Coordinates of C-alpha atoms in Angstrom, one line a residue:
Chain A
M1 CA 20.0 22.4 42.0
K2 CA 18.4 19.6 40.0
P3 CA 18.2 20.0 36.2
L4 CA 14.9 21.1 34.8
V5 CA 13.0 19.4 32.1
L6 CA 10.1 21.1 30.2
F7 CA 7.6 18.9 28.4
V8 CA 5.2 20.6 25.9
D9 CA 2.1 19.0 24.3
D10 CA -1.3 20.5 23.5
D11 CA -3.1 17.3 24.6
D12 CA -3.8 17.3 28.4
M13 CA -4.1 13.5 28.5
V14 CA -0.6 13.2 27.1
L15 CA 0.7 15.7 29.7
K16 CA -1.1 14.0 32.6
S17 CA 0.1 10.5 31.6
T18 CA 3.7 11.8 31.0
R19 CA 3.7 13.3 34.5
L20 CA 2.7 9.9 35.9
V21 CA 5.2 7.9 34.0
L22 CA 8.1 10.3 34.6
H23 CA 7.3 10.7 38.3
S24 CA 9.8 8.1 39.2
M25 CA 12.6 10.4 37.8
R26 CA 11.9 13.1 40.3
H27 CA 15.1 12.4 42.2
E28 CA 17.1 13.0 39.1
W29 CA 15.4 16.1 37.6
D30 CA 12.5 18.5 38.1
I31 CA 9.9 18.5 35.4
M32 CA 7.4 21.2 34.2
F33 CA 4.6 20.9 31.8
A34 CA 3.1 23.3 29.3
N35 CA 0.1 22.8 27.0
S36 CA 1.3 25.4 24.4
A37 CA 4.4 27.0 23.0
T38 CA 3.3 30.4 24.5
V39 CA 3.0 28.9 28.0
A40 CA 6.4 27.1 27.5
L41 CA 8.1 30.4 26.6
A42 CA 6.5 32.2 29.5
L43 CA 7.8 29.4 31.9
M44 CA 11.3 29.7 30.4
E45 CA 11.4 33.4 31.2
E46 CA 11.0 32.4 34.9
R47 CA 13.4 29.5 35.0
S48 CA 16.2 28.2 32.9
V49 CA 15.4 24.9 31.3
D50 CA 18.0 22.2 30.6
V51 CA 16.0 19.9 28.4
L52 CA 13.0 20.9 26.3
I53 CA 10.8 18.2 24.8
S54 CA 8.0 19.4 22.5
D55 CA 5.3 17.8 20.4
L56 CA 5.4 19.0 16.8
M57 CA 1.7 19.5 15.9
M58 CA 0.2 22.1 18.1
P59 CA -2.2 24.9 17.4
G60 CA -0.7 28.4 17.3
M61 CA 3.1 28.2 17.4
N62 CA 4.1 24.6 16.5
G63 CA 6.8 22.5 18.1
A64 CA 9.4 23.3 15.4
Q65 CA 8.8 27.0 15.7
L66 CA 9.1 26.8 19.5
L67 CA 12.4 25.0 19.2
E68 CA 13.7 27.6 16.7
E69 CA 12.7 30.4 19.1
V70 CA 14.3 28.6 22.1
M71 CA 17.5 28.0 20.1
Q72 CA 17.8 31.8 19.6
R73 CA 16.8 32.8 23.1
Y74 CA 18.4 30.0 25.1
P75 CA 20.9 28.2 22.9
E76 CA 22.2 26.1 25.9
T77 CA 18.9 24.3 26.2
I78 CA 18.8 20.8 24.7
R79 CA 15.9 20.5 22.3
F80 CA 13.9 17.4 21.5
L81 CA 11.0 17.1 19.1
V82 CA 8.3 14.4 19.2
S83 CA 6.6 13.9 15.8
G84 CA 4.5 11.5 13.9
L85 CA 7.3 11.8 11.2
N86 CA 4.8 12.0 8.4
D87 CA 3.8 15.5 9.6
L88 CA 7.3 16.8 9.1
D89 CA 7.4 19.8 6.7
S90 CA 10.0 18.9 4.1
S91 CA 10.9 22.6 3.6
F92 CA 11.9 23.1 7.2
N93 CA 15.4 22.5 8.3
Y94 CA 14.8 20.6 11.5
S95 CA 18.4 19.5 12.1
S96 CA 19.4 23.1 12.6
V97 CA 17.0 23.7 15.5
L98 CA 16.8 20.4 17.4
H99 CA 19.1 17.8 18.9
R100 CA 16.9 14.8 18.4
V101 CA 13.6 13.8 17.0
F102 CA 11.4 11.0 18.4
E103 CA 8.7 9.2 16.5
K104 CA 5.3 9.4 18.2
P105 CA 4.1 7.4 20.1
V106 CA 7.4 7.5 21.9
D107 CA 8.5 5.0 24.5
M108 CA 9.0 7.0 27.7
G109 CA 11.9 4.7 28.6
V110 CA 13.7 6.0 25.5
I111 CA 12.9 9.6 26.6
K112 CA 14.3 8.9 30.1
M113 CA 17.6 7.6 28.6
A114 CA 17.8 10.6 26.2
V115 CA 17.2 13.2 28.9
R116 CA 19.7 11.5 31.2
A117 CA 22.3 11.5 28.4
A118 CA 21.5 15.2 27.7
I119 CA 21.9 16.1 31.3
Q120 CA 25.3 14.3 31.5
T121 CA 26.5 16.2 28.4
I122 CA 25.5 19.5 30.1
R123 CA 27.2 18.5 33.3
S124 CA 30.4 17.4 31.7
K125 CA 30.8 20.8 30.0
P126 CA 33.3 23.0 31.9
E127 CA 31.6 25.9 33.6
A128 CA 31.7 29.1 31.5
Chain B
M1 CA -7.3 20.3 -52.1
R2 CA -10.0 19.6 -54.6
L3 CA -12.9 19.5 -52.2
Q4 CA -15.0 22.1 -54.0
G5 CA -16.3 21.1 -57.3
L6 CA -15.1 17.6 -57.0
D7 CA -16.1 15.8 -60.1
T8 CA -17.5 12.5 -59.0
S9 CA -17.2 11.0 -62.4
N10 CA -13.5 11.5 -62.1
S11 CA -13.2 10.4 -58.5
S12 CA -10.5 7.9 -57.4
E13 CA -13.3 5.3 -57.1
E14 CA -13.9 5.5 -60.8
L15 CA -10.2 5.6 -61.5
F16 CA -9.1 2.7 -59.3
G17 CA -12.3 0.7 -58.8
K18 CA -11.8 -2.6 -57.1
A19 CA -8.1 -2.0 -56.4
F20 CA -9.0 1.1 -54.5
Y21 CA -11.4 -0.8 -52.3
R22 CA -9.0 -3.5 -51.5
T23 CA -6.1 -1.2 -50.9
L24 CA -8.1 1.1 -48.7
L25 CA -9.6 -1.8 -46.7
H26 CA -6.2 -3.3 -45.9
A27 CA -4.5 0.1 -45.3
I28 CA -6.9 1.0 -42.5
P29 CA -4.9 0.2 -39.3
S30 CA -8.0 -1.1 -37.4
P31 CA -10.1 -4.2 -37.8
V32 CA -12.7 -3.6 -40.5
F33 CA -15.2 -6.2 -41.6
V34 CA -18.4 -6.5 -43.6
M35 CA -21.2 -8.6 -42.2
E36 CA -24.5 -9.8 -43.4
E37 CA -27.6 -11.2 -41.9
D38 CA -27.0 -13.6 -38.9
V39 CA -23.9 -11.6 -38.1
R40 CA -21.8 -13.6 -40.5
I41 CA -18.6 -12.2 -41.9
V42 CA -18.3 -11.7 -45.6
D43 CA -15.2 -9.7 -45.9
C44 CA -12.5 -8.2 -43.6
N45 CA -9.1 -6.6 -43.7
E46 CA -5.8 -8.3 -42.8
I47 CA -5.6 -6.8 -39.3
C48 CA -8.7 -8.7 -38.3
Q49 CA -6.6 -11.9 -38.4
S50 CA -4.7 -10.7 -35.3
L51 CA -7.9 -10.2 -33.5
F52 CA -9.8 -13.3 -34.8
R53 CA -8.8 -16.7 -33.5
K54 CA -8.8 -18.2 -37.0
T55 CA -6.3 -17.5 -39.6
G56 CA -6.5 -17.4 -43.4
E57 CA -10.0 -17.1 -44.9
K58 CA -11.5 -19.6 -42.5
F59 CA -13.6 -17.0 -40.8
F60 CA -15.6 -16.0 -43.8
H61 CA -19.2 -16.9 -43.4
E62 CA -18.6 -17.6 -39.7
C63 CA -20.7 -16.1 -37.0
V64 CA -18.7 -13.3 -35.5
G65 CA -18.9 -15.0 -32.1
N66 CA -17.0 -17.9 -33.4
V67 CA -14.0 -15.8 -34.2
I68 CA -14.1 -13.1 -31.6
H69 CA -14.7 -14.9 -28.4
C70 CA -16.4 -12.4 -26.3
L71 CA -17.4 -13.3 -22.7
H72 CA -20.7 -15.1 -23.3
A73 CA -19.3 -16.9 -26.3
F74 CA -17.3 -18.9 -23.9
E75 CA -20.4 -20.4 -22.4
V76 CA -22.2 -20.7 -25.7
P77 CA -20.0 -21.9 -28.5
E78 CA -22.4 -20.6 -31.2
G79 CA -21.4 -17.2 -30.1
C80 CA -23.0 -13.9 -31.2
G81 CA -26.3 -14.1 -32.9
K82 CA -27.4 -17.5 -31.6
S83 CA -27.5 -17.5 -27.8
P84 CA -30.0 -15.6 -25.6
A85 CA -27.1 -13.7 -24.0
C86 CA -26.4 -12.2 -27.4
R87 CA -29.5 -10.2 -27.2
Q88 CA -27.8 -7.9 -24.7
C89 CA -24.6 -7.9 -26.7
L90 CA -23.7 -4.4 -27.7
F91 CA -21.7 -5.7 -30.6
R92 CA -24.5 -7.7 -32.1
G93 CA -27.0 -5.0 -31.3
S94 CA -24.9 -2.4 -33.2
V95 CA -24.5 -4.7 -36.2
N96 CA -28.2 -5.5 -36.3
K97 CA -29.0 -1.8 -36.2
A98 CA -26.7 -1.2 -39.1
L99 CA -28.5 -4.1 -41.0
A100 CA -31.7 -2.3 -40.2
G101 CA -30.4 0.9 -41.8
K102 CA -29.2 2.8 -38.8
K103 CA -25.7 4.3 -38.5
L104 CA -23.7 3.9 -35.3
L105 CA -20.5 5.7 -34.8
Q106 CA -17.8 5.3 -32.1
Q107 CA -19.7 3.3 -29.7
P108 CA -17.4 2.1 -26.9
V109 CA -17.6 -1.7 -26.4
E110 CA -15.7 -3.9 -24.0
M111 CA -14.9 -7.4 -25.1
D112 CA -13.1 -10.2 -23.4
V113 CA -11.1 -11.4 -26.3
S114 CA -9.6 -14.9 -25.9
V115 CA -5.9 -15.2 -26.3
E116 CA -4.5 -18.7 -25.9
D117 CA -5.5 -19.8 -22.5
G118 CA -6.3 -16.5 -20.9
V119 CA -8.7 -13.7 -21.4
S120 CA -7.7 -10.2 -22.3
Q121 CA -10.2 -7.5 -21.9
M122 CA -10.1 -5.1 -24.8
T123 CA -12.0 -1.9 -25.4
F124 CA -13.0 -0.8 -28.9
L125 CA -14.8 2.2 -30.4
L126 CA -17.3 0.4 -32.6
S127 CA -18.7 1.9 -35.7
A128 CA -21.3 0.1 -37.7
V129 CA -22.9 1.6 -40.8
P130 CA -25.3 0.1 -43.4
L131 CA -23.7 -0.8 -46.7
D132 CA -26.2 -1.3 -49.5
H133 CA -25.0 -3.2 -52.5
E134 CA -27.5 -4.1 -55.2
D135 CA -30.5 -5.7 -53.4
H136 CA -28.5 -6.7 -50.4
R137 CA -27.8 -4.9 -47.2
F138 CA -24.6 -5.4 -45.3
A139 CA -23.1 -3.9 -42.2
L140 CA -19.7 -2.3 -42.4
V141 CA -18.0 -2.6 -39.0
I142 CA -14.9 -0.8 -37.9
L143 CA -13.3 -1.5 -34.5
N144 CA -11.0 1.1 -33.2
D145 CA -8.8 -0.5 -30.5
I146 CA -8.6 2.0 -27.5
T147 CA -7.5 -0.7 -25.0
A148 CA -4.1 0.9 -24.3
H149 CA -5.6 4.3 -23.9
C150 CA -8.2 3.0 -21.4
Q151 CA -5.6 1.1 -19.5
K152 CA -3.6 4.2 -19.1
E153 CA -6.6 6.1 -18.0
N154 CA -7.5 3.4 -15.5
Q155 CA -4.0 3.2 -14.2
L156 CA -4.1 7.0 -13.7
R157 CA -7.4 6.8 -11.9
H158 CA -6.1 3.9 -9.8
T159 CA -3.0 6.0 -8.9
Q160 CA -5.2 8.9 -8.0
K161 CA -7.4 6.7 -5.9
M162 CA -4.4 5.3 -4.1
E163 CA -3.1 8.8 -3.4
V164 CA -6.5 9.8 -1.9
I165 CA -6.6 6.6 0.2
G166 CA -3.0 7.3 1.2
R167 CA -3.7 10.8 2.4
L168 CA -6.7 9.6 4.3
A169 CA -4.8 6.8 5.9
A170 CA -1.9 9.1 6.9
G171 CA -4.4 11.5 8.5
I172 CA -6.0 8.7 10.5
A173 CA -2.7 7.3 11.5
H174 CA -1.6 10.7 12.7
E175 CA -4.8 11.1 14.8
I176 CA -4.3 7.7 16.4
N177 CA -0.8 8.7 17.6
T178 CA -1.9 10.9 20.4
P179 CA -4.3 8.5 22.2
T180 CA -1.8 5.8 21.6
Q181 CA 0.8 7.9 23.4
Y182 CA -1.1 8.4 26.5
I183 CA -2.5 4.9 26.7
R184 CA 1.0 3.7 26.5
N185 CA 2.3 6.1 29.1
N186 CA -0.5 5.1 31.5
I187 CA 0.1 1.4 31.1
V188 CA 3.9 1.9 31.7
F189 CA 3.0 4.0 34.7
L190 CA 0.7 1.2 36.0
E191 CA 3.4 -1.4 35.4
N192 CA 6.0 0.6 37.4
A193 CA 3.4 1.5 40.1
L194 CA 2.4 -2.1 40.6
G195 CA 6.1 -3.0 41.2
N196 CA 6.2 -0.4 44.0
L197 CA 2.8 -1.5 45.3
R198 CA 4.0 -5.1 45.7
Q199 CA 6.9 -3.9 47.7
I200 CA 4.6 -1.7 49.8
I201 CA 2.3 -4.7 50.4
H202 CA 5.2 -6.9 51.3
L203 CA 6.6 -4.3 53.8
Q204 CA 3.2 -3.8 55.4
S205 CA 2.5 -7.5 55.8
E206 CA 5.9 -8.1 57.3
T207 CA 5.3 -5.2 59.7
L208 CA 1.8 -6.6 60.5
K209 CA 3.3 -10.0 61.3
E210 CA 5.6 -8.4 63.9
M211 CA 2.9 -6.1 65.4
L212 CA -0.3 -8.1 65.5
P213 CA -1.2 -10.8 68.0
P214 CA -1.6 -14.3 66.3
D215 CA -5.5 -14.2 66.4
R216 CA -5.7 -10.8 64.7
L217 CA -3.1 -11.8 62.2
G218 CA -5.0 -15.0 61.3
K219 CA -8.2 -13.0 60.6
C220 CA -6.3 -10.5 58.6
E221 CA -4.7 -13.2 56.4
A222 CA -8.2 -14.8 55.9
D223 CA -9.6 -11.4 54.8
L224 CA -6.8 -11.0 52.3
K225 CA -7.6 -14.4 50.9
T226 CA -11.3 -13.6 50.4
L227 CA -10.2 -10.4 48.6
D228 CA -8.2 -12.6 46.1
M229 CA -4.9 -11.0 47.0
D230 CA -2.8 -13.7 45.6
F231 CA -4.8 -13.8 42.4
L232 CA -4.5 -10.1 41.9
I233 CA -0.8 -10.0 42.5
Q234 CA -0.4 -12.8 40.0
E235 CA -2.8 -11.6 37.3
I236 CA -2.5 -7.8 37.2
P237 CA 1.0 -7.9 35.7
V238 CA -0.4 -10.3 33.0
A239 CA -3.2 -7.9 32.2
I240 CA -0.7 -5.0 32.0
E241 CA 1.7 -6.9 29.8
Q242 CA -1.1 -7.9 27.4
S243 CA -2.3 -4.3 27.2
L244 CA 1.2 -3.1 26.5
H245 CA 1.6 -5.8 23.8
G246 CA -1.7 -4.7 22.3
I247 CA -0.8 -1.0 22.2
D248 CA 2.5 -1.9 20.6
R249 CA 0.7 -3.8 18.0
V250 CA -1.6 -0.8 17.3
T251 CA 1.6 1.3 17.0
K252 CA 3.1 -1.2 14.6
I253 CA 0.0 -1.2 12.4
V254 CA -0.3 2.6 12.4
R255 CA 3.4 2.8 11.5
S256 CA 3.0 0.4 8.6
V257 CA 0.0 2.3 7.3
K258 CA 2.0 5.5 7.5
E259 CA 4.9 3.9 5.7
F260 CA 2.5 2.7 3.0
S261 CA 0.7 6.0 2.6
H262 CA 3.5 8.4 3.2
P263 CA 2.5 11.5 1.2
D264 CA 6.2 12.2 0.4
S265 CA 6.8 8.6 -0.5
Q266 CA 8.5 9.7 -3.7
T267 CA 11.7 10.5 -2.0
K268 CA 14.5 8.0 -2.0
E269 CA 16.0 7.0 1.3
H270 CA 17.9 4.1 2.9
A271 CA 15.4 1.5 3.8
D272 CA 15.5 -1.8 5.7
I273 CA 13.9 -4.2 3.3
N274 CA 13.2 -6.7 6.0
A275 CA 11.1 -4.0 7.8
V276 CA 9.4 -3.0 4.6
I277 CA 8.3 -6.7 4.1
E278 CA 7.1 -6.9 7.7
D279 CA 5.0 -3.7 7.0
A280 CA 3.5 -5.2 3.9
L281 CA 2.7 -8.4 5.7
T282 CA 1.1 -6.5 8.5
I283 CA -1.1 -4.4 6.2
S284 CA -2.2 -7.4 4.1
G285 CA -2.9 -9.6 7.1
N286 CA -6.6 -9.7 6.3
E287 CA -5.9 -11.0 2.8
W288 CA -3.8 -14.0 3.8
N289 CA -4.5 -15.0 7.4
Q290 CA -7.5 -17.1 6.6
V291 CA -5.9 -19.1 3.8
A292 CA -2.1 -19.2 4.4
D293 CA 0.6 -19.2 7.0
V294 CA 3.5 -16.8 6.5
V295 CA 7.0 -17.9 7.0
T296 CA 9.9 -15.4 6.8
H297 CA 13.6 -16.1 6.3
F298 CA 15.2 -12.7 6.6
D299 CA 18.9 -12.1 6.3
P300 CA 19.7 -10.3 9.5
D301 CA 22.8 -8.7 7.9
L302 CA 20.9 -7.4 4.9
P303 CA 22.3 -4.0 3.9
S304 CA 19.9 -1.1 3.5
V305 CA 18.7 -0.2 0.0
I306 CA 18.3 3.2 -1.4
C307 CA 14.7 3.2 -2.6
I308 CA 11.2 4.7 -2.2
P309 CA 10.1 2.6 0.8
G310 CA 6.4 3.3 0.2
A311 CA 6.6 2.2 -3.4
I312 CA 8.5 -1.0 -2.6
S313 CA 6.0 -1.7 0.2
Q314 CA 3.1 -1.4 -2.3
A315 CA 4.8 -3.7 -4.8
L316 CA 5.5 -6.3 -2.2
L317 CA 1.9 -5.9 -0.8
N318 CA 0.5 -6.6 -4.3
M319 CA 2.7 -9.7 -4.6
I320 CA 1.6 -11.0 -1.2
V321 CA -2.0 -10.4 -2.0
N322 CA -1.6 -12.2 -5.3
A323 CA 0.1 -15.1 -3.5
A324 CA -2.8 -15.2 -1.0
Q325 CA -5.4 -15.1 -3.9
T326 CA -3.7 -18.0 -5.7
I327 CA -3.7 -20.1 -2.5
A328 CA -7.3 -19.1 -1.8
E329 CA -8.3 -20.4 -5.2
L330 CA -6.5 -23.7 -4.8
T331 CA -7.7 -24.3 -1.3
V332 CA -11.3 -23.1 -1.8
E333 CA -10.8 -20.1 0.5
G334 CA -8.9 -22.2 3.0
E335 CA -11.4 -25.0 3.3
L336 CA -8.9 -27.5 2.0
G337 CA -6.3 -26.4 4.5
K338 CA -3.9 -23.5 4.6
G339 CA -1.2 -22.9 2.2
T340 CA 2.2 -21.2 2.9
I341 CA 3.6 -17.9 1.8
T342 CA 7.4 -17.7 2.3
C343 CA 9.2 -14.4 2.2
S344 CA 12.9 -14.4 2.3
T345 CA 15.7 -11.9 1.7
R346 CA 19.4 -12.2 1.0
R347 CA 22.2 -10.3 -0.4
D348 CA 23.7 -11.3 -3.8
G349 CA 26.7 -9.2 -4.7
E350 CA 25.5 -5.6 -5.4
W351 CA 21.9 -6.7 -5.2
V352 CA 19.3 -7.5 -2.6
E353 CA 17.1 -10.4 -3.4
I354 CA 13.6 -10.8 -2.2
R355 CA 11.7 -14.1 -2.8
I356 CA 8.0 -14.4 -2.3
A357 CA 6.9 -18.0 -2.7
D358 CA 3.4 -19.4 -2.6
T359 CA 2.0 -22.9 -2.5
G360 CA -0.7 -22.1 -5.1
A361 CA -1.6 -23.7 -8.4
G362 CA 1.4 -22.3 -10.3
I363 CA 1.2 -20.5 -13.6
P364 CA 0.4 -22.5 -16.8
D365 CA 2.9 -22.3 -19.6
A366 CA 0.6 -20.3 -21.9
L367 CA 0.1 -17.5 -19.4
R368 CA 3.7 -16.9 -18.4
E369 CA 4.4 -14.1 -20.8
R370 CA 1.3 -12.2 -19.7
V371 CA 1.7 -12.3 -16.0
F372 CA 2.9 -8.7 -15.7
D373 CA 0.5 -7.3 -18.4
P374 CA -1.8 -4.7 -16.9
F375 CA -5.4 -5.9 -16.7
F376 CA -4.4 -9.5 -17.4
T377 CA -6.2 -11.6 -14.8
T378 CA -7.2 -15.1 -14.4
R379 CA -9.6 -14.2 -11.5
E380 CA -13.3 -14.1 -12.0
V381 CA -14.7 -10.8 -13.3
G382 CA -14.8 -8.4 -10.4
M383 CA -12.4 -10.3 -8.3
G384 CA -9.1 -8.9 -9.5
T385 CA -8.2 -5.8 -11.3
G386 CA -5.3 -7.4 -13.1
Q387 CA -3.3 -4.5 -11.9
G388 CA -1.4 -5.8 -8.9
L389 CA 1.5 -7.5 -10.6
A390 CA 1.7 -4.8 -13.3
I391 CA 2.1 -2.1 -10.7
A392 CA 4.7 -4.2 -8.9
H393 CA 6.6 -4.6 -12.1
T394 CA 6.5 -0.9 -12.8
I395 CA 7.8 0.0 -9.3
I396 CA 10.5 -2.6 -9.3
V397 CA 11.7 -2.4 -12.9
Q398 CA 11.1 1.2 -14.0
Q399 CA 11.2 3.1 -10.8
H400 CA 14.0 1.2 -9.1
R401 CA 16.0 -0.4 -12.0
G402 CA 15.5 -3.8 -10.4
S403 CA 14.2 -7.0 -11.9
I404 CA 11.3 -9.3 -11.2
V405 CA 11.1 -12.8 -12.5
F406 CA 9.4 -16.0 -11.4
E407 CA 9.8 -19.7 -11.2
T408 CA 6.7 -21.7 -11.3
E409 CA 5.7 -25.3 -11.2
P410 CA 2.0 -26.2 -11.9
G411 CA 0.5 -27.8 -8.8
K412 CA 3.4 -26.7 -6.6
G413 CA 3.4 -23.0 -6.6
T414 CA 5.3 -19.9 -7.8
I415 CA 8.3 -18.1 -6.5
F416 CA 8.6 -14.5 -7.5
I417 CA 12.2 -13.2 -7.3
I418 CA 12.7 -9.5 -6.9
R419 CA 16.1 -8.0 -7.2
L420 CA 16.9 -4.4 -6.1
P421 CA 20.3 -2.7 -6.8
L422 CA 22.2 -1.6 -3.7
N423 CA 23.3 1.5 -5.6
R424 CA 25.9 2.2 -3.0
N425 CA 28.3 4.0 -5.2
K426 CA 25.8 5.7 -7.4
E427 CA 24.0 9.0 -7.5
P428 CA 20.3 8.9 -6.8
W429 CA 18.6 8.1 -10.1
E430 CA 18.0 11.0 -12.4
N431 CA 14.4 10.1 -12.8
T432 CA 12.1 7.9 -10.7
G433 CA 9.1 8.1 -13.1

């Protein structure tokens, strides 16, 4: 089965355009989209996600809280955060809950490479 | 404490007489002078000499405007009391009121006091009280210099204003991120899609060539020509590339605004000084692009510096704006051709050196010591706050333990040399001010 990537952003235009630009990767991985942390967590109950990419600033549960929750529930999932950087809360220990942070607006080429590298890391791990 | 029942016949005035008057006058740590009709000086204390342009007793019986050169006195040598501009002069007005018998206490007045070749704006609390002696009325004037206090207040206000602007800018920068993200995604998608489309078109045309009889193929090719097929294939990638370039520029501008206005900009971090200068140049583009070309000579191997990037960016921005203003003055806002601002970086031992050179008028000898004084400006009133280089100095010297000096040659320009310590083996500073 192909690896599964979940992309979370509260802005529909960002989701739609990301779907377009990542369409070319469909042979390498499957991708799902969620417009809130709640929707993302519901999707993750159904299917196991290999790489999670979330925007930071979202109404309700924000991206950092989502990654923290995912770290506890699904520690195997690789967790990326997309942030404007100046919206980072200095009291929050981001490095403990995420693998990488990308500055928004992020070059999708960079995301492709990062996801590919993450999948390779997962693959190279001996089966438990 | 002999306030109650003070026996006036036994007062110190009686005891000490003239000596008391002279001692008291000279002991007061503020300029005090006595003036008569026509705003002429009849007596003053020693401290006045530092304020008045003339020394010794030469200023007695002079009009006050001849010794304190306030702004309008530059245009009218007779100074206070003689020129029409003096009618609005708060200073003269107060003295005249005192001469008319009215008491005026602690009236704030701003004066542009001349110092050598420059002008220094000073703020005083002016008190003028009538002083009757025999048949004559004089005005006793006391000036309380509150310039330093006002400067501090203004600097604080300026800092607060910059903080508000910073927060506002950071908010806007943040809002722009999201649309920038999807515009960029869509352009990249179009770029990739176009690559595929070209292959599709190529495949189809090859297939058509094989399948269609020559007459149908000829018509088909003619139709494609009227639809500007070749033009589209050639120009669409150009349009896409330009859009991508544009959105990258927007991103760069937003990033530099963010850098400049970072609300947590008081934290020290490793920063690429070359990038910080690029940011400052991007933000200040409006200030210089009409009057100057910018040349950069960056050391590509420059080590990162532990600093507050937002603060360094502000300091450099102020210096670039200053360079642009100097050039603008010399070239009459660029009408006499553009000048050049050269920014260069290099490593010098345990220091990183930044040079900002302009091709402006240079700094005259007499003004060199005052360049970094807050509120010292050679610009027309309302043009410069006189704060820019002072703030830069504070950031570089006090906040970052660096140094800032300049080399200047009248008519050729000025080079500001900023040195920042690498601090590689040191703890972060105990206090960043």
